[in-house]
mmCIF file of C-alpha atoms in Angstrom:
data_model
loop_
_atom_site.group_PDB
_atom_site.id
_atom_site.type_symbol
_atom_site.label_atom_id
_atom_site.label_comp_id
_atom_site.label_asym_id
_atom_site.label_seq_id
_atom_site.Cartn_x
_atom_site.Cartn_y
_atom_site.Cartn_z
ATOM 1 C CA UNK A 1 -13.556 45.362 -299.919
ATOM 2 C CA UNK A 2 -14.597 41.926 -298.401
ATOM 3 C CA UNK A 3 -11.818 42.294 -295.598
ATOM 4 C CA UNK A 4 -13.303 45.951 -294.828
ATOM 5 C CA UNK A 5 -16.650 44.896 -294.679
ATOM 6 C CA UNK A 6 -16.247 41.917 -292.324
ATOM 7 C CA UNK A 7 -14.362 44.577 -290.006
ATOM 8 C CA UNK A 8 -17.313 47.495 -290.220
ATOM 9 C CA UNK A 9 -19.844 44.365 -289.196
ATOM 10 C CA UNK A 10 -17.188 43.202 -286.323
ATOM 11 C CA UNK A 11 -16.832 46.704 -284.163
ATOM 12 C CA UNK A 12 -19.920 47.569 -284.472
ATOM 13 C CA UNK A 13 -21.292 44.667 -282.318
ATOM 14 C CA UNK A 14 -18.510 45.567 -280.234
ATOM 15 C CA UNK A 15 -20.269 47.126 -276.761
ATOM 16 C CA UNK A 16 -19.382 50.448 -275.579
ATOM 17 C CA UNK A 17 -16.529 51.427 -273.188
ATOM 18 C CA UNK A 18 -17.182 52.192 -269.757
ATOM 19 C CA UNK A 19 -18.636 50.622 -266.590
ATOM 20 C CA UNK A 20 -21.342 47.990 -268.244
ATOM 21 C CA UNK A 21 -23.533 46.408 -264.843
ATOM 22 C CA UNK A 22 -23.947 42.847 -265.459
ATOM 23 C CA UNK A 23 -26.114 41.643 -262.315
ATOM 24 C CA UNK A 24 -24.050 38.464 -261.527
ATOM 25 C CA UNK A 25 -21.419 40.425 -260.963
ATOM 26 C CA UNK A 26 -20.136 42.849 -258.279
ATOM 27 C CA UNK A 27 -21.694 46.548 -258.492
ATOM 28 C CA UNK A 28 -19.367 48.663 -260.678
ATOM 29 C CA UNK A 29 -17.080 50.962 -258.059
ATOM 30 C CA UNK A 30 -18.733 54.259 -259.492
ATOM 31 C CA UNK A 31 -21.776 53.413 -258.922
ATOM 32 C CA UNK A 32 -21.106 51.914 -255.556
ATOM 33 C CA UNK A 33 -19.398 54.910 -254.352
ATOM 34 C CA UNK A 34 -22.964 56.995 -255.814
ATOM 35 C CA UNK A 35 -25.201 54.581 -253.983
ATOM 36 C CA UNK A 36 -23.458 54.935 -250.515
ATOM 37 C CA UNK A 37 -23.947 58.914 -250.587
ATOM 38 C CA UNK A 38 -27.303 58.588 -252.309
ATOM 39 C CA UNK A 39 -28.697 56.248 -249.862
ATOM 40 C CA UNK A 40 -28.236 57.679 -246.434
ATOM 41 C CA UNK A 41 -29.003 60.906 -247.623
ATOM 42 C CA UNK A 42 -32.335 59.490 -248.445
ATOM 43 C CA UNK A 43 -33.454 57.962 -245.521
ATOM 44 C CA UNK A 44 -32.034 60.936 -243.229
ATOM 45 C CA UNK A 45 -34.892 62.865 -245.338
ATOM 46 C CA UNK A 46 -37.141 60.413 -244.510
ATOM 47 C CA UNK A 47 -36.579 60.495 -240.535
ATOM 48 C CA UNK A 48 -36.900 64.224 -240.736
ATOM 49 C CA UNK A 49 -39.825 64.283 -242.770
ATOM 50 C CA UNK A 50 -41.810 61.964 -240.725
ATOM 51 C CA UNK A 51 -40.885 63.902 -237.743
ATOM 52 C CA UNK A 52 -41.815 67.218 -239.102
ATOM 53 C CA UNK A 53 -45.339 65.572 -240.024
ATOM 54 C CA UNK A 54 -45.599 63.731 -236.798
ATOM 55 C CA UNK A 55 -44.633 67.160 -235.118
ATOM 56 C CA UNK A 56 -47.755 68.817 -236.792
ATOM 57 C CA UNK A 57 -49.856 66.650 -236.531
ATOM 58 C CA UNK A 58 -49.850 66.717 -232.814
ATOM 59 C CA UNK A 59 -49.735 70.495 -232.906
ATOM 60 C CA UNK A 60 -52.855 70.533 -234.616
ATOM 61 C CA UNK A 61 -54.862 68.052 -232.758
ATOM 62 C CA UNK A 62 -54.881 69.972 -229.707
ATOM 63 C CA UNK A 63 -53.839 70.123 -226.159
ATOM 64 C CA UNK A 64 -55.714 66.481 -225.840
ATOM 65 C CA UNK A 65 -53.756 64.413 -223.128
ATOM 66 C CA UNK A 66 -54.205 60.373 -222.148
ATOM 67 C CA UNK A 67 -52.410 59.626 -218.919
ATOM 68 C CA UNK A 68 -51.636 56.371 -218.430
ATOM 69 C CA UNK A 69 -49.526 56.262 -215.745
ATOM 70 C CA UNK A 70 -51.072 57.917 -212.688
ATOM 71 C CA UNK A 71 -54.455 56.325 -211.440
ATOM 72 C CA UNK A 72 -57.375 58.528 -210.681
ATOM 73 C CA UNK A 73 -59.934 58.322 -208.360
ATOM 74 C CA UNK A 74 -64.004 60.077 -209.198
ATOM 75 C CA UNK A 75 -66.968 59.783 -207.042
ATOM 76 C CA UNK A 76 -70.464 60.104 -208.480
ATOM 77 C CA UNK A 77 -72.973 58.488 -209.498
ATOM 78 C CA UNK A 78 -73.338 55.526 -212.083
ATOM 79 C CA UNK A 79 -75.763 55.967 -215.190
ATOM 80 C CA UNK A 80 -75.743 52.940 -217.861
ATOM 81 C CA UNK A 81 -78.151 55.248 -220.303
ATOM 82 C CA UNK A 82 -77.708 56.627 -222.510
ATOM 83 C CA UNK A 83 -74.111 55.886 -222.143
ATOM 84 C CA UNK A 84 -72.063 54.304 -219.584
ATOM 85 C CA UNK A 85 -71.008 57.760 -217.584
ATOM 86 C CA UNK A 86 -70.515 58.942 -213.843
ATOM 87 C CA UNK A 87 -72.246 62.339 -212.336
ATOM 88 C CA UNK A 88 -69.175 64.000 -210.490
ATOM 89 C CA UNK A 89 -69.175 67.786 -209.465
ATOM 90 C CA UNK A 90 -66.298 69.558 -211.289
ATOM 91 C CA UNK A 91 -64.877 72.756 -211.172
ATOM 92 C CA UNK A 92 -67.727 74.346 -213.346
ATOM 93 C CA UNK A 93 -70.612 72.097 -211.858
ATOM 94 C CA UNK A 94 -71.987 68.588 -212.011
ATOM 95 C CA UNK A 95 -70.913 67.064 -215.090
ATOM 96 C CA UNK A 96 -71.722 63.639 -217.078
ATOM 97 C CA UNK A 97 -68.255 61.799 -217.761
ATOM 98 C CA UNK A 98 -67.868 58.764 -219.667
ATOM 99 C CA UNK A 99 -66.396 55.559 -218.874
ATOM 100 C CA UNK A 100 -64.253 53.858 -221.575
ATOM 101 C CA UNK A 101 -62.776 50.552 -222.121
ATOM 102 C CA UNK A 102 -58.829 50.725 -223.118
ATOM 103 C CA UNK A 103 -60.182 49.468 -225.928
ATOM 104 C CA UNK A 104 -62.461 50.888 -228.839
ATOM 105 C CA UNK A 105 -65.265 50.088 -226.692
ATOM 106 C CA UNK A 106 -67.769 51.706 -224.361
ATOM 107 C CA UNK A 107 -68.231 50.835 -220.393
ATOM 108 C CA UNK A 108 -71.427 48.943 -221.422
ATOM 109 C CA UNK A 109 -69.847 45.422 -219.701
ATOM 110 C CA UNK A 110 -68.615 47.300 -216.989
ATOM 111 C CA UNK A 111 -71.799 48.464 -215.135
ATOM 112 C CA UNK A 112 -73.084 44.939 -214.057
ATOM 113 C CA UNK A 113 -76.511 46.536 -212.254
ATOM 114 C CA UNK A 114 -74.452 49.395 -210.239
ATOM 115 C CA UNK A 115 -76.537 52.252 -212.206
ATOM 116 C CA UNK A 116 -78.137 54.757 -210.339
ATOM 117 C CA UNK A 117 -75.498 53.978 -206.981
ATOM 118 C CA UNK A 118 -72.571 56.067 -205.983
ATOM 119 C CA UNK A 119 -69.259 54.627 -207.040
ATOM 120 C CA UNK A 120 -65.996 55.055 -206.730
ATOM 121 C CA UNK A 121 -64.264 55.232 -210.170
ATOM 122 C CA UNK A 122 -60.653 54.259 -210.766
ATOM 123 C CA UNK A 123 -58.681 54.738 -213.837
ATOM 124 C CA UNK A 124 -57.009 56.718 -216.200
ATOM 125 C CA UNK A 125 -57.715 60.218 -217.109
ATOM 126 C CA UNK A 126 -58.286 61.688 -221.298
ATOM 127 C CA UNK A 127 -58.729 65.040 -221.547
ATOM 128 C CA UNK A 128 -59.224 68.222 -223.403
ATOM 129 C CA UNK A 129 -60.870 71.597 -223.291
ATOM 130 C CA UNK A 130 -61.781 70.830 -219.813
ATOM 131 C CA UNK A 131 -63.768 67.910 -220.977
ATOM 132 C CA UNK A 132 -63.332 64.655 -219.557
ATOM 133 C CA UNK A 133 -63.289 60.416 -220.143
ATOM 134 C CA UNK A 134 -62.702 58.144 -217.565
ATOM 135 C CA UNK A 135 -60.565 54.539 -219.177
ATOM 136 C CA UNK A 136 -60.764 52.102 -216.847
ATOM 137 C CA UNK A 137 -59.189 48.553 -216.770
ATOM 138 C CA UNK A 138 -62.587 46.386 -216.261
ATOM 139 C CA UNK A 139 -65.383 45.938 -213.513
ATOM 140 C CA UNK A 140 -63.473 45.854 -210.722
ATOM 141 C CA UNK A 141 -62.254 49.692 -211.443
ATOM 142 C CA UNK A 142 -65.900 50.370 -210.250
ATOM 143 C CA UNK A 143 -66.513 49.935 -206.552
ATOM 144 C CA UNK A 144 -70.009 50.669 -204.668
ATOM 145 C CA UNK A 145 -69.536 53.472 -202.103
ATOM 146 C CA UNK A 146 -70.909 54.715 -198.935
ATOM 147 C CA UNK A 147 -70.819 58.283 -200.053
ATOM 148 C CA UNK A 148 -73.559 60.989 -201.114
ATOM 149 C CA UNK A 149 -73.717 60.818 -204.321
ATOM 150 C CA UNK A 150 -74.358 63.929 -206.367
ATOM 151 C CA UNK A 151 -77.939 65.372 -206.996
ATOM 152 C CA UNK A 152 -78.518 64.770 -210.371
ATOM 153 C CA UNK A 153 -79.335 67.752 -212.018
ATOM 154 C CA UNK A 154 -83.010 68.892 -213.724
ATOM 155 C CA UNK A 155 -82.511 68.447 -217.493
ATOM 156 C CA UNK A 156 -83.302 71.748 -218.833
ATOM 157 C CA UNK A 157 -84.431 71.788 -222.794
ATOM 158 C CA UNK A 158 -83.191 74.991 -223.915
ATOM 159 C CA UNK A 159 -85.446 74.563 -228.006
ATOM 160 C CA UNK A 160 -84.428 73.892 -231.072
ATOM 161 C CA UNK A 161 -81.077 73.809 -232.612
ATOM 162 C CA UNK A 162 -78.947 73.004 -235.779
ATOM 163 C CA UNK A 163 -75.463 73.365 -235.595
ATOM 164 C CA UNK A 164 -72.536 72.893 -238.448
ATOM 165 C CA UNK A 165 -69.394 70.684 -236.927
ATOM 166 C CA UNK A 166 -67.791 66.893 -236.838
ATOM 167 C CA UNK A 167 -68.788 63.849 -235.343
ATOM 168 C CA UNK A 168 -66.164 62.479 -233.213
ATOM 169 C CA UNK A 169 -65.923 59.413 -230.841
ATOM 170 C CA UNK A 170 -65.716 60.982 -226.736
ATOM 171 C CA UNK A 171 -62.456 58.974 -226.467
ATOM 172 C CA UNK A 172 -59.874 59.443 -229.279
ATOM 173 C CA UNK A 173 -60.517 63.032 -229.984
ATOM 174 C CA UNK A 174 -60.192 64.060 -226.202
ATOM 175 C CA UNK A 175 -56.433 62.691 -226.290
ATOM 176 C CA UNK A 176 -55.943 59.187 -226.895
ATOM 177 C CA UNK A 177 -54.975 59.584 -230.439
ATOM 178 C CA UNK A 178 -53.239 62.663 -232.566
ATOM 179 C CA UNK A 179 -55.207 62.967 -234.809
ATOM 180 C CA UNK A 180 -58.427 62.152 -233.247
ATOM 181 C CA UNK A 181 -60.096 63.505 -236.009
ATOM 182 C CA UNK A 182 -60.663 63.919 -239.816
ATOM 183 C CA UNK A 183 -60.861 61.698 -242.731
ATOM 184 C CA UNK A 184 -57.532 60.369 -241.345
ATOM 185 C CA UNK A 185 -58.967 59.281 -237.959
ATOM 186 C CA UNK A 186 -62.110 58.260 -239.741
ATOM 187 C CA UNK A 187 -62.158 54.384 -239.744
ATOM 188 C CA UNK A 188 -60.856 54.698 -236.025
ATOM 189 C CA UNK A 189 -64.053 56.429 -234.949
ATOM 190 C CA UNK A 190 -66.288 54.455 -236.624
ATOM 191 C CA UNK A 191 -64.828 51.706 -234.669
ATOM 192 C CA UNK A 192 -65.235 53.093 -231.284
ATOM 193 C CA UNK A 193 -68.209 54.483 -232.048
ATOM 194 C CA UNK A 194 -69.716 51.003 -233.606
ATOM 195 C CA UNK A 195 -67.980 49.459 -230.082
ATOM 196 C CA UNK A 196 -70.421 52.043 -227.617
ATOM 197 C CA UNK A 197 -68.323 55.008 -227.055
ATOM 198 C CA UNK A 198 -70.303 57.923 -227.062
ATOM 199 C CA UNK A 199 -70.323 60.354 -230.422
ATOM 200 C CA UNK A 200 -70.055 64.054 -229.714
ATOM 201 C CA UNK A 201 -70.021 67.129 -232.452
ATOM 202 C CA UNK A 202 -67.541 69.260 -232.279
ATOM 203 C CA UNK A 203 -68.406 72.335 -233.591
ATOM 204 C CA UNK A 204 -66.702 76.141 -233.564
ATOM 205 C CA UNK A 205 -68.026 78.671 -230.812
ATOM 206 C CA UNK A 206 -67.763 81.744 -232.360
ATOM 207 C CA UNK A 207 -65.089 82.704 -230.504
ATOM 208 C CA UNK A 208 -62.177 80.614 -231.639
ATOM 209 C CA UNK A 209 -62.755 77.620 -229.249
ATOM 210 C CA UNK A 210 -64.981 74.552 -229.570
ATOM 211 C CA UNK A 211 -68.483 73.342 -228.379
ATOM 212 C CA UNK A 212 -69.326 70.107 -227.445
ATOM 213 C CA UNK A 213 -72.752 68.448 -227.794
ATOM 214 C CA UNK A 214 -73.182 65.000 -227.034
ATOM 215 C CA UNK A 215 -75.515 63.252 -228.789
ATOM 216 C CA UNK A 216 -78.693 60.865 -228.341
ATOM 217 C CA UNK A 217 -81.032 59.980 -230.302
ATOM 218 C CA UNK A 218 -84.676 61.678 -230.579
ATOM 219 C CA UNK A 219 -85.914 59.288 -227.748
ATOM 220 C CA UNK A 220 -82.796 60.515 -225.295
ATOM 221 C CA UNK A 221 -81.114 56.846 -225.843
ATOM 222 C CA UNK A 222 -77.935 55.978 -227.679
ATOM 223 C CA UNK A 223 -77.232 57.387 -230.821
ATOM 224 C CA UNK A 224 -73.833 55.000 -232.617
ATOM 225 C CA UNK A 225 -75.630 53.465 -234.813
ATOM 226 C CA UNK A 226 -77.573 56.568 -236.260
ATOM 227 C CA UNK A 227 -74.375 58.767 -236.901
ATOM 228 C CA UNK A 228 -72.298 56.358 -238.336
ATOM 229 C CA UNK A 229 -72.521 56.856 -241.594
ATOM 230 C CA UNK A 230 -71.629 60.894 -241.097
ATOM 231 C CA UNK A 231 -68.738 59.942 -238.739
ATOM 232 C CA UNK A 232 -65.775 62.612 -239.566
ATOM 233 C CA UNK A 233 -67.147 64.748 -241.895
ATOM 234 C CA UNK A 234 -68.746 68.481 -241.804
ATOM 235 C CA UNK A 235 -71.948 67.733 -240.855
ATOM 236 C CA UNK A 236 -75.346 69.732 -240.020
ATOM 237 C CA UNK A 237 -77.492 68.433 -237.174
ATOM 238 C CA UNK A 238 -80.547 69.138 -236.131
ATOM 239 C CA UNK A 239 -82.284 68.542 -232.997
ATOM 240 C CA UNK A 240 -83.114 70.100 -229.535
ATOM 241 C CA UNK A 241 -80.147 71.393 -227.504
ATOM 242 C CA UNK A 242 -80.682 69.785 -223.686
ATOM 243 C CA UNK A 243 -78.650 70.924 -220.346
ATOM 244 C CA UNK A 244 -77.510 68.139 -218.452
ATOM 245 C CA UNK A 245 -75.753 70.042 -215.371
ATOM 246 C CA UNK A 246 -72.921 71.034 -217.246
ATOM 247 C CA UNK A 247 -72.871 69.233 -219.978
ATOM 248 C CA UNK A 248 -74.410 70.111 -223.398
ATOM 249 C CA UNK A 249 -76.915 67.202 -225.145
ATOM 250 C CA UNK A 250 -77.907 67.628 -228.567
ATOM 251 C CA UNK A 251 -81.415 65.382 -228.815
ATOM 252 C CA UNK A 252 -81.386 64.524 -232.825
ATOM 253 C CA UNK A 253 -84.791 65.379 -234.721
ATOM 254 C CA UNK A 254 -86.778 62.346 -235.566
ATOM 255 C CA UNK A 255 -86.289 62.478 -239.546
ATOM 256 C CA UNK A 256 -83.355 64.053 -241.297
ATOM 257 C CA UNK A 257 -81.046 64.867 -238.398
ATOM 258 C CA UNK A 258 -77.871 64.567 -240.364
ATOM 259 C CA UNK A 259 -77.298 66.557 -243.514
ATOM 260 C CA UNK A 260 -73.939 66.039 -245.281
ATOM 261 C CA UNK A 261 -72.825 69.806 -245.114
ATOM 262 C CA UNK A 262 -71.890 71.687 -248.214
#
């Protein structure tokens, strides 16, 4: 009975048969021979889900385009307020672009006391929805001209307005980044916008396209500090709707412009 007991105690401390992973020593071959299917597989559905997402994502953000390789040329004239920008004649009339730094930052260093002359601009071309921003490498991109400059146009106030859309910064959403908008581009805007570049609202037409406003505050200066806190989210906005040549302004109201939207 002793002898019987003594083995029952014995085998059943014994441990079980079968590949037992001890991590001092070398990976048992099953499981090896698992891991080396297992692991590939996993990371080729990795590649091909990150390029499916990266795929839609630019899909989505638009026909926005940055080119940095070929060197443009604008003529116009130079305005510092409310934001750095040139008055060039386009296709559809004169229009109010914006100068950009490469980086999140406005032209505000760029101007050194040219506003109000003609220039010739020089640099790299964002755009979108036949909208326009001008990148440009620094103040030498900016050169004092001999030529005519545009006539700027009569700023037309066309009355009150409040409109439903998102607050974007005038460089990334134009091209420079996919996505330039949304809660996923959100940090990223408030950057540029904190760093001068001008905030527009993008808002739907009616029609299946998109309207652009850019906005000022309700004295007609800058407006980056005022929006930041509704920076890519639905927003309402009221104010006065302004023609600049082409170009739409939306003038915020004095008191309680921006209105989370429901």
């Amino acid at each position: 009975m002793m002898k019987h007991a003594k083995h029952t105690e014995h085998t059943k401390h014994e441990p079980p048969q079968g590949d037992f992973y001890v991590g001092y020593l070398p990976l048992p071959w099953r499981h090896s021979r698992a891991l080396r299917i297992i692991i590939p597989a996993v990371l080729w559905v990795l590649v091909l889900a990150s390029s499916l997402l990266s795929f839609l994502r630019a899909d989505s953000s638009g026909s926005g385009v940055w080119d940095t390789v070929e060197v443009r040329e604008w003529s116009g004239l130079l305005y510092a307020e409310p934001y750095p920008m040139l008055l060039t004649e386009t296709a559809d009339g004169p229009a109010f672009v914006p100068i950009v730094s490469m980086l999140k930052l406005g032209g505000q260093a760029f101007i050194n006391g040219r506003e109000g002359k003609a220039v010739t601009v020089s640099g790299y071309e964002i755009r979108r929805d036949a909208r326009t921003t001008i990148t440009i490498d620094g103040a030498d991109s900016i050169v004092v001209s001999d030529s005519e400059p545009p006539l700027a146009p009569v700023r037309q106030d066309l009355g009150p307005i409040t409109v439903t859309g998102e607050i974007v910064d005038y460089k990334c959403y134009l091209g420079a980044m996919k996505p330039g908008e949304g809660r996923t581009h959100r940090a990223c805007a408030i950057l540029c916008i904190r760093g001068g570049i001008p905030p527009v609202l993008v808002a739907p037409d009616g029609e299946g396209g998109r309207s652009y406003y850019l906005i000022v505050d309700s004295d007609g200066g800058p407006a980056n500090d005022a929006v930041l806190g509704h920076v890519a989210e639905a927003v309402t906005v009221t104010g006065t709707l302004e023609s600049w040549g082409v170009t739409n302004v939306l003038r915020l109201a004095a008191t309680d412009a921006l209105v989370r939207a429901n």
